[in-house]
Amino acid sequence: PVINVTGDSEWLTPGTGYYCNYGNQEENGAAYGRLYNVFALRDERDIAPEGWHVPGDPDWQALVDFLGGDSVAGGKLKQADTTSWSSPNTGATNESGFNALPAGYRGCSSGFRGMSYETYYWSSTFVGLEIAGFRILRWDSTTVGSQSYGTLDGYSIRCVRD
């Protein structure tokens, strides 16, 4: 099992896989999913259930390309409402059925941010020991952003069936 961490100093301990709920509130974990640090991806026990895997950059790009490319796929992935997502939730149709919710993230140095405005999904593609890719969806865009860097932030994970 991955360890639930609520304290900032423990969260910043490198090398150990942790998860948390946004704002350390269990109801946020139930509604939006948990947030994981990059070390949860690196753990040799594999965070994904049997028969599933954390998508790598090629998996993410295949999905984005299938949905029409980086500039429009975000809208097709986001839940189409302004109850969870802040208004205007630009271009949200959820026509993919992915049902992305604005889970926000846990910052490595300044607590929780972004709920109702953005969500970040880890990629299992690593560039270095602590550098992994991730995808970003925002309330004000139809774009699927893509970045990678070393981070102790906490992001969501969406697994893919093998």
Short mmCIF file of C-alpha atoms in Angstrom, two decimals:
data_model
loop_
_atom_site.label_atom_id
_atom_site.label_comp_id
_atom_site.label_asym_id
_atom_site.label_seq_id
_atom_site.Cartn_x
_atom_site.Cartn_y
_atom_site.Cartn_z
CA PRO A 1 0.00 0.00 0.00
CA VAL A 2 1.01 3.59 -0.66
CA ILE A 3 1.29 5.71 2.49
CA ASN A 4 -1.20 8.53 3.10
CA VAL A 5 0.71 11.65 4.12
CA THR A 6 -0.89 14.82 5.42
CA GLY A 7 2.14 16.73 6.72
CA ASP A 8 4.20 18.93 4.41
CA SER A 9 7.60 17.92 5.81
CA GLU A 10 6.93 14.21 5.39
CA TRP A 11 5.51 14.78 1.88
CA LEU A 12 8.83 16.35 0.87
CA THR A 13 10.86 13.28 1.87
CA PRO A 14 12.27 11.99 -1.43
CA GLY A 15 12.31 8.34 -2.38
CA THR A 16 9.06 7.13 -0.83
CA GLY A 17 5.73 6.83 -2.62
CA TYR A 18 2.96 8.83 -0.95
CA TYR A 19 -0.61 9.84 -1.63
CA CYS A 20 -2.92 12.43 -0.16
CA ASN A 21 -6.39 13.83 -0.64
CA TYR A 22 -6.75 17.43 -1.75
CA GLY A 23 -6.74 19.60 1.38
CA ASN A 24 -6.25 16.37 3.38
CA GLN A 25 -10.04 15.92 3.19
CA GLU A 26 -11.25 12.34 2.65
CA GLU A 27 -14.35 13.55 0.78
CA ASN A 28 -12.10 15.19 -1.84
CA GLY A 29 -10.33 11.87 -2.38
CA ALA A 30 -13.69 10.13 -2.82
CA ALA A 31 -14.97 12.75 -5.28
CA TYR A 32 -11.82 13.64 -7.26
CA GLY A 33 -9.39 10.80 -6.61
CA ARG A 34 -6.14 10.82 -4.70
CA LEU A 35 -2.97 12.77 -5.48
CA TYR A 36 0.33 10.88 -5.70
CA ASN A 37 3.97 11.90 -5.65
CA VAL A 38 6.36 10.84 -8.41
CA PHE A 39 7.89 8.10 -6.22
CA ALA A 40 4.58 6.23 -6.15
CA LEU A 41 5.12 5.69 -9.90
CA ARG A 42 8.67 4.43 -9.38
CA ASP A 43 7.78 1.87 -6.70
CA GLU A 44 8.72 -1.63 -7.89
CA ARG A 45 5.42 -3.00 -6.52
CA ASP A 46 3.60 -1.11 -9.32
CA ILE A 47 0.80 1.21 -8.27
CA ALA A 48 -1.59 -0.02 -10.98
CA PRO A 49 -3.86 -2.98 -10.20
CA GLU A 50 -3.17 -6.28 -11.95
CA GLY A 51 -4.20 -6.07 -15.60
CA TRP A 52 -3.77 -2.28 -15.68
CA HIS A 53 -0.89 0.17 -16.07
CA VAL A 54 -0.16 3.85 -15.60
CA PRO A 55 -0.12 5.30 -19.12
CA GLY A 56 3.17 6.47 -20.55
CA ASP A 57 3.64 9.38 -22.93
CA PRO A 58 2.85 7.17 -25.99
CA ASP A 59 -0.49 6.12 -24.41
CA TRP A 60 -1.41 9.71 -23.62
CA GLN A 61 -0.43 10.93 -27.09
CA ALA A 62 -2.44 8.16 -28.78
CA LEU A 63 -5.52 9.27 -26.83
CA VAL A 64 -4.94 12.94 -27.59
CA ASP A 65 -4.37 12.23 -31.29
CA PHE A 66 -7.52 10.07 -31.46
CA LEU A 67 -9.51 12.98 -30.01
CA GLY A 68 -8.24 15.45 -32.62
CA GLY A 69 -4.92 16.69 -31.25
CA ASP A 70 -3.48 18.71 -28.38
CA SER A 71 -5.50 21.84 -29.10
CA VAL A 72 -8.98 20.26 -28.80
CA ALA A 73 -8.65 16.99 -26.88
CA GLY A 74 -8.84 18.66 -23.46
CA GLY A 75 -12.45 19.69 -23.99
CA LYS A 76 -13.35 16.17 -25.05
CA LEU A 77 -11.79 14.77 -21.85
CA LYS A 78 -13.31 17.20 -19.32
CA GLN A 79 -16.60 16.63 -17.53
CA ALA A 80 -19.02 19.07 -19.17
CA ASP A 81 -20.24 21.14 -16.23
CA THR A 82 -19.50 24.22 -14.19
CA THR A 83 -20.38 22.59 -10.89
CA SER A 84 -17.03 20.84 -10.51
CA TRP A 85 -15.13 22.91 -13.06
CA SER A 86 -15.06 26.69 -12.73
CA SER A 87 -16.79 28.69 -15.42
CA PRO A 88 -16.37 28.88 -18.35
CA ASN A 89 -14.99 25.29 -18.59
CA THR A 90 -14.01 26.11 -22.15
CA GLY A 91 -14.99 23.58 -24.80
CA ALA A 92 -15.90 20.82 -22.31
CA THR A 93 -18.00 18.09 -23.95
CA ASN A 94 -16.70 14.87 -22.34
CA GLU A 95 -17.50 13.18 -25.65
CA SER A 96 -14.67 10.74 -24.90
CA GLY A 97 -16.33 9.53 -21.68
CA PHE A 98 -13.07 10.16 -19.81
CA ASN A 99 -14.91 12.41 -17.33
CA ALA A 100 -11.88 14.41 -16.15
CA LEU A 101 -12.52 16.35 -12.96
CA PRO A 102 -10.57 19.37 -11.67
CA ALA A 103 -8.68 17.64 -8.87
CA GLY A 104 -6.03 20.34 -8.51
CA TYR A 105 -2.66 19.29 -7.14
CA ARG A 106 -0.46 19.30 -4.08
CA GLY A 107 2.44 21.70 -4.51
CA CYS A 108 5.85 20.66 -3.28
CA SER A 109 6.27 23.82 -1.23
CA SER A 110 2.98 25.62 -0.82
CA GLY A 111 0.12 23.27 -0.10
CA PHE A 112 -2.85 22.52 -2.30
CA ARG A 113 -3.83 24.50 -5.39
CA GLY A 114 -6.03 24.47 -8.44
CA MET A 115 -9.13 22.54 -7.40
CA SER A 116 -12.00 23.44 -9.74
CA TYR A 117 -9.50 25.06 -12.16
CA GLU A 118 -7.11 22.33 -13.30
CA THR A 119 -6.03 18.75 -13.06
CA TYR A 120 -2.70 17.03 -13.63
CA TYR A 121 -2.23 13.36 -14.61
CA TRP A 122 1.05 11.54 -14.19
CA SER A 123 2.67 9.71 -17.08
CA SER A 124 4.80 6.64 -16.39
CA THR A 125 7.42 7.92 -18.83
CA PHE A 126 10.53 8.95 -16.93
CA VAL A 127 13.31 11.16 -18.27
CA GLY A 128 15.46 10.72 -15.17
CA LEU A 129 15.21 9.23 -11.69
CA GLU A 130 12.79 11.90 -10.44
CA ILE A 131 11.64 13.42 -13.73
CA ALA A 132 8.32 12.17 -15.10
CA GLY A 133 5.90 13.47 -17.66
CA PHE A 134 2.38 14.66 -16.92
CA ARG A 135 -0.67 16.04 -18.70
CA ILE A 136 -2.61 19.16 -17.71
CA LEU A 137 -6.27 20.08 -18.27
CA ARG A 138 -7.56 23.56 -17.38
CA TRP A 139 -10.95 25.24 -16.97
CA ASP A 140 -10.16 27.94 -19.52
CA SER A 141 -8.78 25.83 -22.35
CA THR A 142 -9.46 22.90 -24.68
CA THR A 143 -5.74 22.11 -24.83
CA VAL A 144 -4.04 19.09 -23.27
CA GLY A 145 -0.77 20.44 -21.91
CA SER A 146 2.29 18.22 -21.61
CA GLN A 147 5.34 18.76 -19.43
CA SER A 148 8.00 16.82 -17.57
CA TYR A 149 10.35 17.78 -14.79
CA GLY A 150 11.56 16.66 -11.41
CA THR A 151 8.89 17.32 -8.86
CA LEU A 152 7.57 16.46 -5.44
CA ASP A 153 4.11 17.70 -6.43
CA GLY A 154 1.10 15.44 -6.03
CA TYR A 155 -0.89 14.67 -9.18
CA SER A 156 -3.69 12.34 -10.17
CA ILE A 157 -3.19 8.95 -11.82
CA ARG A 158 -5.57 7.44 -14.37
CA CYS A 159 -4.79 3.80 -15.12
CA VAL A 160 -5.31 2.07 -18.47
CA ARG A 161 -6.40 -1.54 -18.95
CA ASP A 162 -3.63 -3.72 -20.45
#
